[in-house]
Structures are given as C-alpha cells and as structure tokens.
C-alpha cells in the first residue's frame, strides 16, 4: 500500500520539507533541495530589489511547477503583519499554502501562540491552507486544529538551534490527539533527529539550517532524506518492546 | 510624480497604472504581489489601478527562507 502524505487533498511525494535560507548561493540551494528529495520548499516574502534589477530570482532555480512553494511569515511579530505577509504571498498567485509564524521573542524565536491562533482562524476562513508553526504544546496544537489549521507544526527546538527533539513526550501526546497532520518544524540538527521525529509517528519534518549549516549541505540533504525514510519505515514496522534484561537471540538447544 | 516605492522616494514621469510601473521597472507581474497604501492590488486590476502623487507602493517577491 502506498504511504503518501495528503493534506487538504494535496498529495505530497516526500515527508521531508526544506527551507531555502542561509545557502551560499542559489546553485547550492538547488542542489541541496534536489538531494533532499523534498517537494515542498519554504520561501520568505520580501521587497523586490528595485535598484539592481539584474539580481537573480530564487524561482529561477526552484521551479514552482516542480515544487510546492510554501511561503512563510518569518519575522512577523504581530497578527497584523502575519496577515499582511500571508495575503501578499497568496496574491502572488504562486501558492495558497502559508507557513504561519507569529514570533513572540527575538532570542528564542518562540511563537506568540495567542497571536498565531487568531491569525490561523482568519486565514483559514479566507481559504489559505495554513501550516501553523507552534510550540510543542498539546493544548495549543488542538486549539490550532480547531481554528482551521491544515497541519500543525510543533517545533523540535528553537529555530536554527540544531538541538533535536527536546520533548518527545509532548510530541507523542500531540500526535495521539491530532486529527490533522503533524509536521515537526525547526530545531533538528542531524539525520537521527529527523528519524526520531518520524519514529514517533510525525507525518513529516520541515528543516532548513540542519542542511544549509552542515559542512557539506548536499551530503546532509541526502542524509536527511534517508533519515526521514528510515524513521517512517520503523514507525510503520512497529518497534520491538524495550526490556531491562537480555533475551538470547540464539537457542541453547543442541548445546554440548 | 513622486512615489514611495519599497520605502524609498521614486520619481517617475509616467506614473500611470500599476502595470505601467511594473513595466518601467522590468518586473514580471507573475512572480510578485503589489500593495498600494497598505491595500493589496489584485493582479486582474494591475492594468486599471491608477497611481497617484505620494502613493506608498510595496512590491514583494519570494526569497530564501526557512
């Protein structure tokens, strides 16, 4: 049986989603994304460079016909700003998806979940497909789901920290209660981190710095791809129970 | 005519419509979104939306982000 992620009728070919920030250049961005196997890429909404019209555009390298473009509201600290950026992203005509961030604190980039909830409700009503970046808080995850989020995206750890999944038990509770897909977003550092997220039963992982910040981003992109696949298979396979004591793998029958 | 374009003063002899401004700037309408005085201009209205003295215009596109 095929194991495809489907959100609001949209089929996703990969459970790994990647960002396009912090790369050396567009060429490296393109190669890393190809190596990751991701079909969703996040982008940010910013002013066009009016003075230098010769600067290249990200979309020259990331073809919107090939990838699902997921604009974010990174850098937005208020509901008003998050709505403004989301609506501009939608009006570009390139994507109805929005990775909704309402940031509450500069140092941790933790979300302002009260503002996030408000913005989620408004945008979902307007027809946006909202992916809400939130804390690893099971109560808030449920509230966002009820407010119309298409998927809830709890953080593993602060954005760009690479600390891995700090609270797997909360993620587990979020998963048990959720009726919408759960995508771990932000804070993973290496392939084992994404494997853990997938083994817990998450529907996908979104990351950026873990690839862009690696010594060899293209190799790490490939590692992440395999980490997600391995973790998903392990989840579907169902792991053996943990035991305190040994159980011999080899029979003692026939011993001398 | 003076406009405030992406936060900076911008002088143009032919302000016209949003579409004409995009053409002057050599910006393809397909990849951007446009806001005039905090209101989003729908793509279907680019040809007819007239710009006026002192209008605050924002033209955005997608860049790298996580």
Short mmCIF file of N, CA, C and O in Angstrom, two decimals, chain A residues 125-250:
data_model
loop_
_atom_site.label_atom_id
_atom_site.label_comp_id
_atom_site.label_asym_id
_atom_site.label_seq_id
_atom_site.Cartn_x
_atom_site.Cartn_y
_atom_site.Cartn_z
N UNK A 125 -10.28 30.91 7.27
CA UNK A 125 -11.59 31.36 6.77
C UNK A 125 -11.48 31.99 5.39
O UNK A 125 -12.40 31.91 4.58
N UNK A 126 -10.34 32.64 5.13
CA UNK A 126 -10.12 33.27 3.83
C UNK A 126 -9.76 32.27 2.74
O UNK A 126 -9.61 32.64 1.58
N UNK A 127 -9.53 31.02 3.14
CA UNK A 127 -9.21 29.99 2.15
C UNK A 127 -7.74 29.63 2.04
O UNK A 127 -7.36 28.81 1.20
N UNK A 128 -6.90 30.22 2.87
CA UNK A 128 -5.49 29.83 2.87
C UNK A 128 -5.35 28.44 3.49
O UNK A 128 -6.13 28.06 4.36
N UNK A 129 -4.35 27.70 3.04
CA UNK A 129 -4.05 26.40 3.65
C UNK A 129 -2.93 26.65 4.65
O UNK A 129 -1.78 26.87 4.28
N UNK A 130 -3.34 26.68 5.92
CA UNK A 130 -2.44 27.18 6.97
C UNK A 130 -1.66 26.05 7.64
O UNK A 130 -2.24 25.09 8.15
N UNK A 131 -0.36 26.21 7.63
CA UNK A 131 0.53 25.33 8.38
C UNK A 131 1.08 26.17 9.54
O UNK A 131 1.86 27.10 9.32
N UNK A 132 0.62 25.84 10.74
CA UNK A 132 0.90 26.72 11.88
C UNK A 132 2.13 26.28 12.65
O UNK A 132 2.17 25.18 13.22
N UNK A 133 3.14 27.15 12.66
CA UNK A 133 4.38 26.90 13.42
C UNK A 133 4.13 27.24 14.89
O UNK A 133 3.84 28.39 15.22
N UNK A 134 4.24 26.22 15.76
CA UNK A 134 3.87 26.45 17.14
C UNK A 134 4.83 25.77 18.11
O UNK A 134 5.82 25.14 17.69
N UNK A 135 4.55 25.93 19.38
CA UNK A 135 5.31 25.25 20.42
C UNK A 135 4.95 23.77 20.48
O UNK A 135 3.94 23.35 19.93
N UNK A 136 5.73 23.01 21.23
CA UNK A 136 5.39 21.59 21.42
C UNK A 136 4.37 21.46 22.55
O UNK A 136 4.57 20.74 23.53
N UNK A 137 3.26 22.18 22.38
CA UNK A 137 2.23 22.27 23.42
C UNK A 137 0.95 21.57 22.92
O UNK A 137 0.30 22.06 21.99
N UNK A 138 0.59 20.43 23.51
CA UNK A 138 -0.56 19.65 23.03
C UNK A 138 -1.87 20.44 23.07
O UNK A 138 -2.71 20.27 22.18
N UNK A 139 -2.05 21.30 24.05
CA UNK A 139 -3.30 22.06 24.15
C UNK A 139 -3.39 23.06 22.99
O UNK A 139 -4.42 23.17 22.32
N UNK A 140 -2.30 23.76 22.74
CA UNK A 140 -2.30 24.73 21.64
C UNK A 140 -2.43 24.03 20.28
O UNK A 140 -3.11 24.53 19.38
N UNK A 141 -1.82 22.86 20.16
CA UNK A 141 -1.93 22.11 18.89
C UNK A 141 -3.41 21.82 18.59
O UNK A 141 -3.87 21.98 17.46
N UNK A 142 -4.13 21.43 19.62
CA UNK A 142 -5.56 21.14 19.46
C UNK A 142 -6.33 22.41 19.11
O UNK A 142 -7.23 22.40 18.26
N UNK A 143 -6.00 23.49 19.78
CA UNK A 143 -6.69 24.77 19.51
C UNK A 143 -6.47 25.20 18.05
O UNK A 143 -7.38 25.70 17.40
N UNK A 144 -5.25 25.03 17.56
CA UNK A 144 -4.93 25.42 16.18
C UNK A 144 -5.69 24.55 15.18
O UNK A 144 -6.20 25.04 14.17
N UNK A 145 -5.76 23.27 15.50
CA UNK A 145 -6.54 22.35 14.66
C UNK A 145 -8.00 22.82 14.59
O UNK A 145 -8.58 22.92 13.51
N UNK A 146 -8.56 23.13 15.74
CA UNK A 146 -9.96 23.58 15.79
C UNK A 146 -10.15 24.92 15.09
O UNK A 146 -11.25 25.23 14.62
N UNK A 147 -9.09 25.73 15.04
CA UNK A 147 -9.17 27.05 14.39
C UNK A 147 -9.06 26.94 12.86
O UNK A 147 -9.19 27.94 12.16
N UNK A 148 -8.77 25.73 12.37
CA UNK A 148 -8.75 25.54 10.91
C UNK A 148 -7.39 25.30 10.30
O UNK A 148 -7.26 25.31 9.07
N UNK A 149 -6.37 25.08 11.13
CA UNK A 149 -5.04 24.79 10.57
C UNK A 149 -5.10 23.48 9.77
O UNK A 149 -5.68 22.50 10.22
N UNK A 150 -4.49 23.48 8.58
CA UNK A 150 -4.46 22.28 7.74
C UNK A 150 -3.48 21.26 8.31
O UNK A 150 -3.68 20.06 8.18
N UNK A 151 -2.44 21.77 8.93
CA UNK A 151 -1.47 20.93 9.63
C UNK A 151 -0.89 21.77 10.76
O UNK A 151 -0.82 22.99 10.66
N UNK A 152 -0.48 21.07 11.82
CA UNK A 152 0.14 21.77 12.94
C UNK A 152 1.62 21.42 12.94
O UNK A 152 1.99 20.26 12.73
N UNK A 153 2.46 22.44 13.13
CA UNK A 153 3.90 22.22 13.05
C UNK A 153 4.61 22.61 14.35
O UNK A 153 5.11 23.73 14.49
N UNK A 154 4.65 21.66 15.28
CA UNK A 154 5.36 21.96 16.53
C UNK A 154 6.87 21.98 16.33
O UNK A 154 7.39 21.23 15.50
N UNK A 155 7.54 22.83 17.06
CA UNK A 155 8.99 22.90 16.96
C UNK A 155 9.62 21.74 17.72
O UNK A 155 9.06 21.22 18.69
N UNK A 156 10.79 21.30 17.25
CA UNK A 156 11.59 20.31 17.98
C UNK A 156 12.40 21.04 19.04
O UNK A 156 12.55 20.58 20.17
N UNK A 157 12.90 22.21 18.66
CA UNK A 157 13.76 23.06 19.50
C UNK A 157 13.77 24.43 18.80
O UNK A 157 13.22 24.55 17.70
N UNK A 158 14.39 25.47 19.41
CA UNK A 158 14.37 26.78 18.74
C UNK A 158 14.90 26.73 17.30
O UNK A 158 15.81 25.94 17.00
N UNK A 159 14.32 27.56 16.45
CA UNK A 159 14.71 27.66 15.04
C UNK A 159 16.23 27.82 14.92
O UNK A 159 16.82 28.67 15.58
N UNK A 160 16.82 27.00 14.09
CA UNK A 160 18.25 27.14 13.82
C UNK A 160 19.17 26.67 14.93
O UNK A 160 20.38 26.85 14.86
N UNK A 161 18.60 26.06 15.99
CA UNK A 161 19.44 25.66 17.13
C UNK A 161 20.08 24.29 16.93
O UNK A 161 21.13 24.00 17.52
N UNK A 162 19.47 23.43 16.16
CA UNK A 162 20.03 22.10 15.94
C UNK A 162 20.06 21.21 17.17
O UNK A 162 20.83 20.26 17.25
N UNK A 163 19.23 21.51 18.14
CA UNK A 163 19.25 20.77 19.41
C UNK A 163 18.49 19.44 19.34
O UNK A 163 18.58 18.63 20.26
N UNK A 164 17.74 19.22 18.31
CA UNK A 164 16.96 17.97 18.21
C UNK A 164 15.66 18.06 18.98
O UNK A 164 15.30 19.13 19.49
N UNK A 165 14.97 16.94 19.08
CA UNK A 165 13.64 16.95 19.72
C UNK A 165 13.79 17.00 21.23
O UNK A 165 14.21 16.04 21.86
N UNK A 166 13.45 18.17 21.80
CA UNK A 166 13.66 18.41 23.23
C UNK A 166 12.58 17.76 24.07
O UNK A 166 12.82 17.44 25.22
N UNK A 167 11.41 17.58 23.51
CA UNK A 167 10.34 17.00 24.31
C UNK A 167 9.53 15.97 23.51
O UNK A 167 8.41 16.23 23.10
N UNK A 168 10.13 14.78 23.33
CA UNK A 168 9.45 13.76 22.52
C UNK A 168 8.11 13.35 23.12
O UNK A 168 7.20 12.95 22.39
N UNK A 169 7.97 13.47 24.43
CA UNK A 169 6.71 13.04 25.08
C UNK A 169 5.57 13.99 24.72
O UNK A 169 4.45 13.54 24.50
N UNK A 170 5.86 15.28 24.66
CA UNK A 170 4.82 16.22 24.22
C UNK A 170 4.45 15.98 22.76
O UNK A 170 3.27 16.04 22.40
N UNK A 171 5.44 15.71 21.95
CA UNK A 171 5.17 15.44 20.52
C UNK A 171 4.27 14.19 20.42
O UNK A 171 3.32 14.15 19.64
N UNK A 172 4.57 13.21 21.23
CA UNK A 172 3.77 11.98 21.26
C UNK A 172 2.31 12.28 21.65
O UNK A 172 1.38 11.75 21.04
N UNK A 173 2.13 13.11 22.64
CA UNK A 173 0.77 13.47 23.07
C UNK A 173 0.05 14.24 21.96
O UNK A 173 -1.12 13.99 21.67
N UNK A 174 0.78 15.19 21.35
CA UNK A 174 0.19 15.95 20.22
C UNK A 174 -0.28 14.97 19.14
O UNK A 174 -1.39 15.09 18.63
N UNK A 175 0.55 13.99 18.83
CA UNK A 175 0.22 13.01 17.79
C UNK A 175 -1.00 12.17 18.16
O UNK A 175 -1.84 11.87 17.31
N UNK A 176 -1.07 11.78 19.40
CA UNK A 176 -2.20 10.95 19.85
C UNK A 176 -3.53 11.68 19.69
O UNK A 176 -4.54 11.09 19.37
N UNK A 177 -3.51 12.98 19.91
CA UNK A 177 -4.76 13.75 19.91
C UNK A 177 -5.13 14.31 18.54
O UNK A 177 -6.29 14.65 18.31
N UNK A 178 -4.13 14.41 17.65
CA UNK A 178 -4.32 15.19 16.42
C UNK A 178 -5.23 14.51 15.40
O UNK A 178 -5.17 13.29 15.23
N UNK A 179 -6.03 15.32 14.74
CA UNK A 179 -6.83 14.83 13.60
C UNK A 179 -6.28 15.42 12.30
O UNK A 179 -6.76 15.10 11.22
N UNK A 180 -5.32 16.35 12.42
CA UNK A 180 -4.66 16.89 11.22
C UNK A 180 -3.20 16.42 11.26
O UNK A 180 -2.69 16.05 12.32
N UNK A 181 -2.52 16.44 10.10
CA UNK A 181 -1.12 16.02 10.10
C UNK A 181 -0.24 16.89 11.01
O UNK A 181 -0.48 18.09 11.17
N UNK A 182 0.76 16.25 11.58
CA UNK A 182 1.71 16.93 12.46
C UNK A 182 3.09 16.88 11.79
O UNK A 182 3.62 15.80 11.51
N UNK A 183 3.62 18.06 11.51
CA UNK A 183 4.93 18.18 10.87
C UNK A 183 5.87 18.85 11.88
O UNK A 183 5.63 19.99 12.27
N UNK A 184 6.92 18.16 12.28
CA UNK A 184 7.88 18.81 13.17
C UNK A 184 8.65 19.86 12.36
O UNK A 184 9.14 19.59 11.27
N UNK A 185 8.69 21.06 12.90
CA UNK A 185 9.29 22.18 12.18
C UNK A 185 10.28 22.90 13.08
O UNK A 185 9.91 23.40 14.13
N UNK A 186 11.52 22.93 12.67
CA UNK A 186 12.56 23.71 13.34
C UNK A 186 13.24 22.97 14.49
O UNK A 186 12.62 22.25 15.25
N UNK A 187 14.55 23.18 14.55
CA UNK A 187 15.33 22.72 15.70
C UNK A 187 16.06 21.40 15.54
O UNK A 187 16.85 21.03 16.39
N UNK A 188 15.78 20.66 14.45
CA UNK A 188 16.51 19.40 14.28
C UNK A 188 17.92 19.70 13.76
O UNK A 188 18.15 20.72 13.10
N UNK A 189 18.87 18.81 14.08
CA UNK A 189 20.26 19.10 13.73
C UNK A 189 20.89 18.11 12.77
O UNK A 189 21.77 18.47 11.99
N UNK A 190 20.42 16.86 12.85
CA UNK A 190 21.07 15.84 12.03
C UNK A 190 20.09 14.72 11.71
O UNK A 190 18.93 14.75 12.15
N UNK A 191 20.55 13.74 10.94
CA UNK A 191 19.64 12.73 10.40
C UNK A 191 18.93 11.93 11.50
O UNK A 191 17.76 11.58 11.36
N UNK A 192 19.63 11.64 12.61
CA UNK A 192 19.00 10.86 13.68
C UNK A 192 17.84 11.64 14.31
O UNK A 192 16.86 11.05 14.75
N UNK A 193 17.95 12.96 14.34
CA UNK A 193 16.86 13.78 14.89
C UNK A 193 15.58 13.62 14.06
O UNK A 193 14.49 13.48 14.61
N UNK A 194 15.72 13.64 12.75
CA UNK A 194 14.53 13.52 11.92
C UNK A 194 13.99 12.09 11.97
O UNK A 194 12.78 11.86 11.92
N UNK A 195 14.90 11.12 12.11
CA UNK A 195 14.46 9.72 12.24
C UNK A 195 13.63 9.57 13.51
O UNK A 195 12.58 8.90 13.49
N UNK A 196 14.05 10.21 14.59
CA UNK A 196 13.29 10.13 15.86
C UNK A 196 11.90 10.74 15.68
O UNK A 196 10.90 10.17 16.09
N UNK A 197 11.84 11.89 15.02
CA UNK A 197 10.54 12.54 14.78
C UNK A 197 9.62 11.59 14.02
O UNK A 197 8.45 11.45 14.36
N UNK A 198 10.15 10.96 13.01
CA UNK A 198 9.32 10.07 12.19
C UNK A 198 8.96 8.79 12.94
O UNK A 198 7.86 8.27 12.78
N UNK A 199 9.88 8.28 13.75
CA UNK A 199 9.59 7.08 14.56
C UNK A 199 8.47 7.35 15.57
O UNK A 199 7.71 6.47 15.92
N UNK A 200 8.40 8.59 16.04
CA UNK A 200 7.33 8.95 16.96
C UNK A 200 5.97 8.91 16.28
O UNK A 200 4.93 8.80 16.93
N UNK A 201 5.99 9.01 14.95
CA UNK A 201 4.74 8.97 14.20
C UNK A 201 4.38 10.29 13.53
O UNK A 201 3.26 10.44 13.02
N UNK A 202 5.30 11.23 13.53
CA UNK A 202 5.03 12.51 12.86
C UNK A 202 4.80 12.26 11.37
O UNK A 202 5.33 11.31 10.80
N UNK A 203 4.02 13.13 10.76
CA UNK A 203 3.70 12.98 9.34
C UNK A 203 4.79 13.52 8.43
O UNK A 203 4.80 13.22 7.24
N UNK A 204 5.66 14.34 9.00
CA UNK A 204 6.74 14.90 8.20
C UNK A 204 7.64 15.76 9.05
O UNK A 204 7.36 16.00 10.23
N UNK A 205 8.71 16.24 8.42
CA UNK A 205 9.66 17.13 9.10
C UNK A 205 10.01 18.27 8.15
O UNK A 205 10.23 18.03 6.96
N UNK A 206 10.02 19.48 8.69
CA UNK A 206 10.45 20.64 7.91
C UNK A 206 11.73 21.17 8.55
O UNK A 206 11.78 21.39 9.76
N UNK A 207 12.74 21.38 7.74
CA UNK A 207 14.01 21.88 8.29
C UNK A 207 14.72 22.76 7.27
O UNK A 207 14.43 22.71 6.08
N UNK A 208 15.66 23.55 7.75
CA UNK A 208 16.45 24.42 6.87
C UNK A 208 17.92 24.43 7.29
O UNK A 208 18.81 23.91 6.61
N UNK A 209 18.18 24.96 8.49
CA UNK A 209 19.57 25.15 8.92
C UNK A 209 20.34 23.84 9.04
O UNK A 209 21.54 23.81 8.81
N UNK A 210 19.65 22.76 9.41
CA UNK A 210 20.33 21.48 9.57
C UNK A 210 21.01 21.05 8.27
O UNK A 210 22.04 20.37 8.30
N UNK A 211 20.45 21.45 7.14
CA UNK A 211 21.11 21.17 5.86
C UNK A 211 22.04 22.32 5.48
O UNK A 211 23.22 22.13 5.23
N UNK A 212 21.49 23.54 5.46
CA UNK A 212 22.27 24.70 4.99
C UNK A 212 23.50 24.95 5.87
O UNK A 212 24.52 25.45 5.40
N UNK A 213 23.41 24.59 7.15
CA UNK A 213 24.51 24.86 8.09
C UNK A 213 25.48 23.71 8.23
O UNK A 213 26.46 23.79 8.99
N UNK A 214 25.26 22.61 7.50
CA UNK A 214 26.20 21.48 7.55
C UNK A 214 27.46 21.82 6.76
O UNK A 214 27.43 22.66 5.87
N UNK A 215 28.55 21.13 7.06
CA UNK A 215 29.80 21.39 6.31
C UNK A 215 29.60 21.07 4.84
O UNK A 215 30.10 21.77 3.97
N UNK A 216 28.90 19.98 4.58
CA UNK A 216 28.56 19.61 3.20
C UNK A 216 27.04 19.53 3.08
O UNK A 216 26.45 18.48 3.32
N UNK A 217 26.41 20.64 2.73
CA UNK A 217 24.94 20.67 2.72
C UNK A 217 24.31 19.63 1.81
O UNK A 217 23.25 19.07 2.13
N UNK A 218 24.93 19.35 0.69
CA UNK A 218 24.31 18.44 -0.27
C UNK A 218 24.31 17.01 0.27
O UNK A 218 23.34 16.28 0.17
N UNK A 219 25.44 16.65 0.92
CA UNK A 219 25.52 15.32 1.55
C UNK A 219 24.51 15.23 2.70
O UNK A 219 23.85 14.20 2.89
N UNK A 220 24.40 16.30 3.48
CA UNK A 220 23.47 16.28 4.62
C UNK A 220 22.02 16.21 4.12
O UNK A 220 21.17 15.57 4.74
N UNK A 221 21.75 16.85 2.99
CA UNK A 221 20.40 16.80 2.42
C UNK A 221 20.02 15.35 2.11
O UNK A 221 18.91 14.90 2.38
N UNK A 222 20.97 14.61 1.57
CA UNK A 222 20.76 13.20 1.26
C UNK A 222 20.58 12.40 2.55
O UNK A 222 19.72 11.52 2.64
N UNK A 223 21.38 12.71 3.57
CA UNK A 223 21.26 12.03 4.87
C UNK A 223 19.87 12.26 5.46
O UNK A 223 19.24 11.35 6.00
N UNK A 224 19.36 13.48 5.34
CA UNK A 224 18.04 13.82 5.88
C UNK A 224 16.94 13.04 5.15
O UNK A 224 15.98 12.57 5.76
N UNK A 225 17.11 12.94 3.85
CA UNK A 225 16.15 12.18 3.04
C UNK A 225 16.06 10.74 3.57
O UNK A 225 14.96 10.22 3.79
N UNK A 226 17.22 10.14 3.78
CA UNK A 226 17.24 8.76 4.26
C UNK A 226 16.77 8.64 5.71
O UNK A 226 16.15 7.65 6.09
N UNK A 227 17.08 9.66 6.51
CA UNK A 227 16.63 9.68 7.91
C UNK A 227 15.11 9.65 8.00
O UNK A 227 14.52 8.93 8.81
N UNK A 228 14.47 10.44 7.15
CA UNK A 228 13.01 10.50 7.14
C UNK A 228 12.43 9.17 6.67
O UNK A 228 11.49 8.63 7.28
N UNK A 229 13.00 8.62 5.63
CA UNK A 229 12.50 7.33 5.11
C UNK A 229 12.69 6.23 6.15
O UNK A 229 11.77 5.45 6.43
N UNK A 230 13.87 6.17 6.76
CA UNK A 230 14.16 5.14 7.76
C UNK A 230 13.21 5.27 8.96
O UNK A 230 12.63 4.28 9.43
N UNK A 231 13.02 6.50 9.43
CA UNK A 231 12.16 6.72 10.59
C UNK A 231 10.72 6.37 10.29
O UNK A 231 10.03 5.76 11.11
N UNK A 232 10.26 6.71 9.11
CA UNK A 232 8.88 6.40 8.73
C UNK A 232 8.67 4.89 8.64
O UNK A 232 7.67 4.36 9.14
N UNK A 233 9.62 4.19 8.01
CA UNK A 233 9.51 2.73 7.89
C UNK A 233 9.52 2.08 9.27
O UNK A 233 8.75 1.15 9.53
N UNK A 234 10.38 2.56 10.15
CA UNK A 234 10.47 1.99 11.50
C UNK A 234 9.14 2.20 12.24
O UNK A 234 8.66 1.31 12.94
N UNK A 235 8.55 3.38 12.04
CA UNK A 235 7.25 3.67 12.67
C UNK A 235 6.19 2.69 12.15
O UNK A 235 5.43 2.10 12.92
N UNK A 236 6.15 2.52 10.84
CA UNK A 236 5.15 1.64 10.23
C UNK A 236 5.39 0.18 10.62
O UNK A 236 4.45 -0.60 10.79
N UNK A 237 6.67 -0.18 10.76
CA UNK A 237 7.02 -1.56 11.11
C UNK A 237 6.64 -1.86 12.56
O UNK A 237 6.29 -3.00 12.89
N UNK A 238 6.70 -0.87 13.43
CA UNK A 238 6.39 -1.08 14.84
C UNK A 238 7.59 -1.67 15.57
O UNK A 238 7.92 -2.83 15.36
N UNK A 239 8.21 -0.88 16.39
CA UNK A 239 9.44 -1.33 17.03
C UNK A 239 9.17 -2.39 18.10
O UNK A 239 8.07 -2.50 18.63
N UNK A 240 10.20 -3.16 18.41
CA UNK A 240 10.10 -4.17 19.49
C UNK A 240 9.98 -3.47 20.83
O UNK A 240 10.41 -2.33 20.99
N UNK A 241 9.35 -4.15 21.81
CA UNK A 241 9.29 -3.51 23.12
C UNK A 241 10.66 -3.45 23.80
O UNK A 241 11.50 -4.32 23.55
N UNK A 242 10.86 -2.43 24.62
CA UNK A 242 12.13 -2.31 25.35
C UNK A 242 12.07 -3.24 26.56
O UNK A 242 11.03 -3.37 27.20
N UNK A 243 13.17 -3.89 26.86
CA UNK A 243 13.25 -4.77 28.04
C UNK A 243 14.48 -4.42 28.85
O UNK A 243 15.49 -3.99 28.29
N UNK A 244 14.39 -4.64 30.13
CA UNK A 244 15.52 -4.32 31.01
C UNK A 244 16.63 -5.36 30.90
O UNK A 244 17.81 -5.05 30.96
N UNK A 245 16.22 -6.62 30.72
CA UNK A 245 17.22 -7.71 30.70
C UNK A 245 17.33 -8.30 29.31
O UNK A 245 16.46 -8.13 28.46
N UNK A 246 18.39 -9.10 29.15
CA UNK A 246 18.66 -9.70 27.84
C UNK A 246 17.68 -10.83 27.53
O UNK A 246 17.16 -11.48 28.43
N UNK A 247 17.41 -11.02 26.24
CA UNK A 247 16.76 -12.25 25.79
C UNK A 247 17.65 -12.80 24.67
O UNK A 247 17.89 -12.11 23.68
N UNK A 248 18.14 -14.01 24.86
CA UNK A 248 19.13 -14.56 23.92
C UNK A 248 18.55 -14.67 22.51
O UNK A 248 17.39 -15.03 22.32
N UNK A 249 19.36 -14.33 21.54
CA UNK A 249 18.95 -14.45 20.14
C UNK A 249 19.23 -15.86 19.62
O UNK A 249 18.68 -16.27 18.61
N UNK A 250 20.07 -16.56 20.31
CA UNK A 250 20.48 -17.89 19.85
C UNK A 250 19.95 -18.95 20.82
O UNK A 250 20.02 -18.79 22.03
#
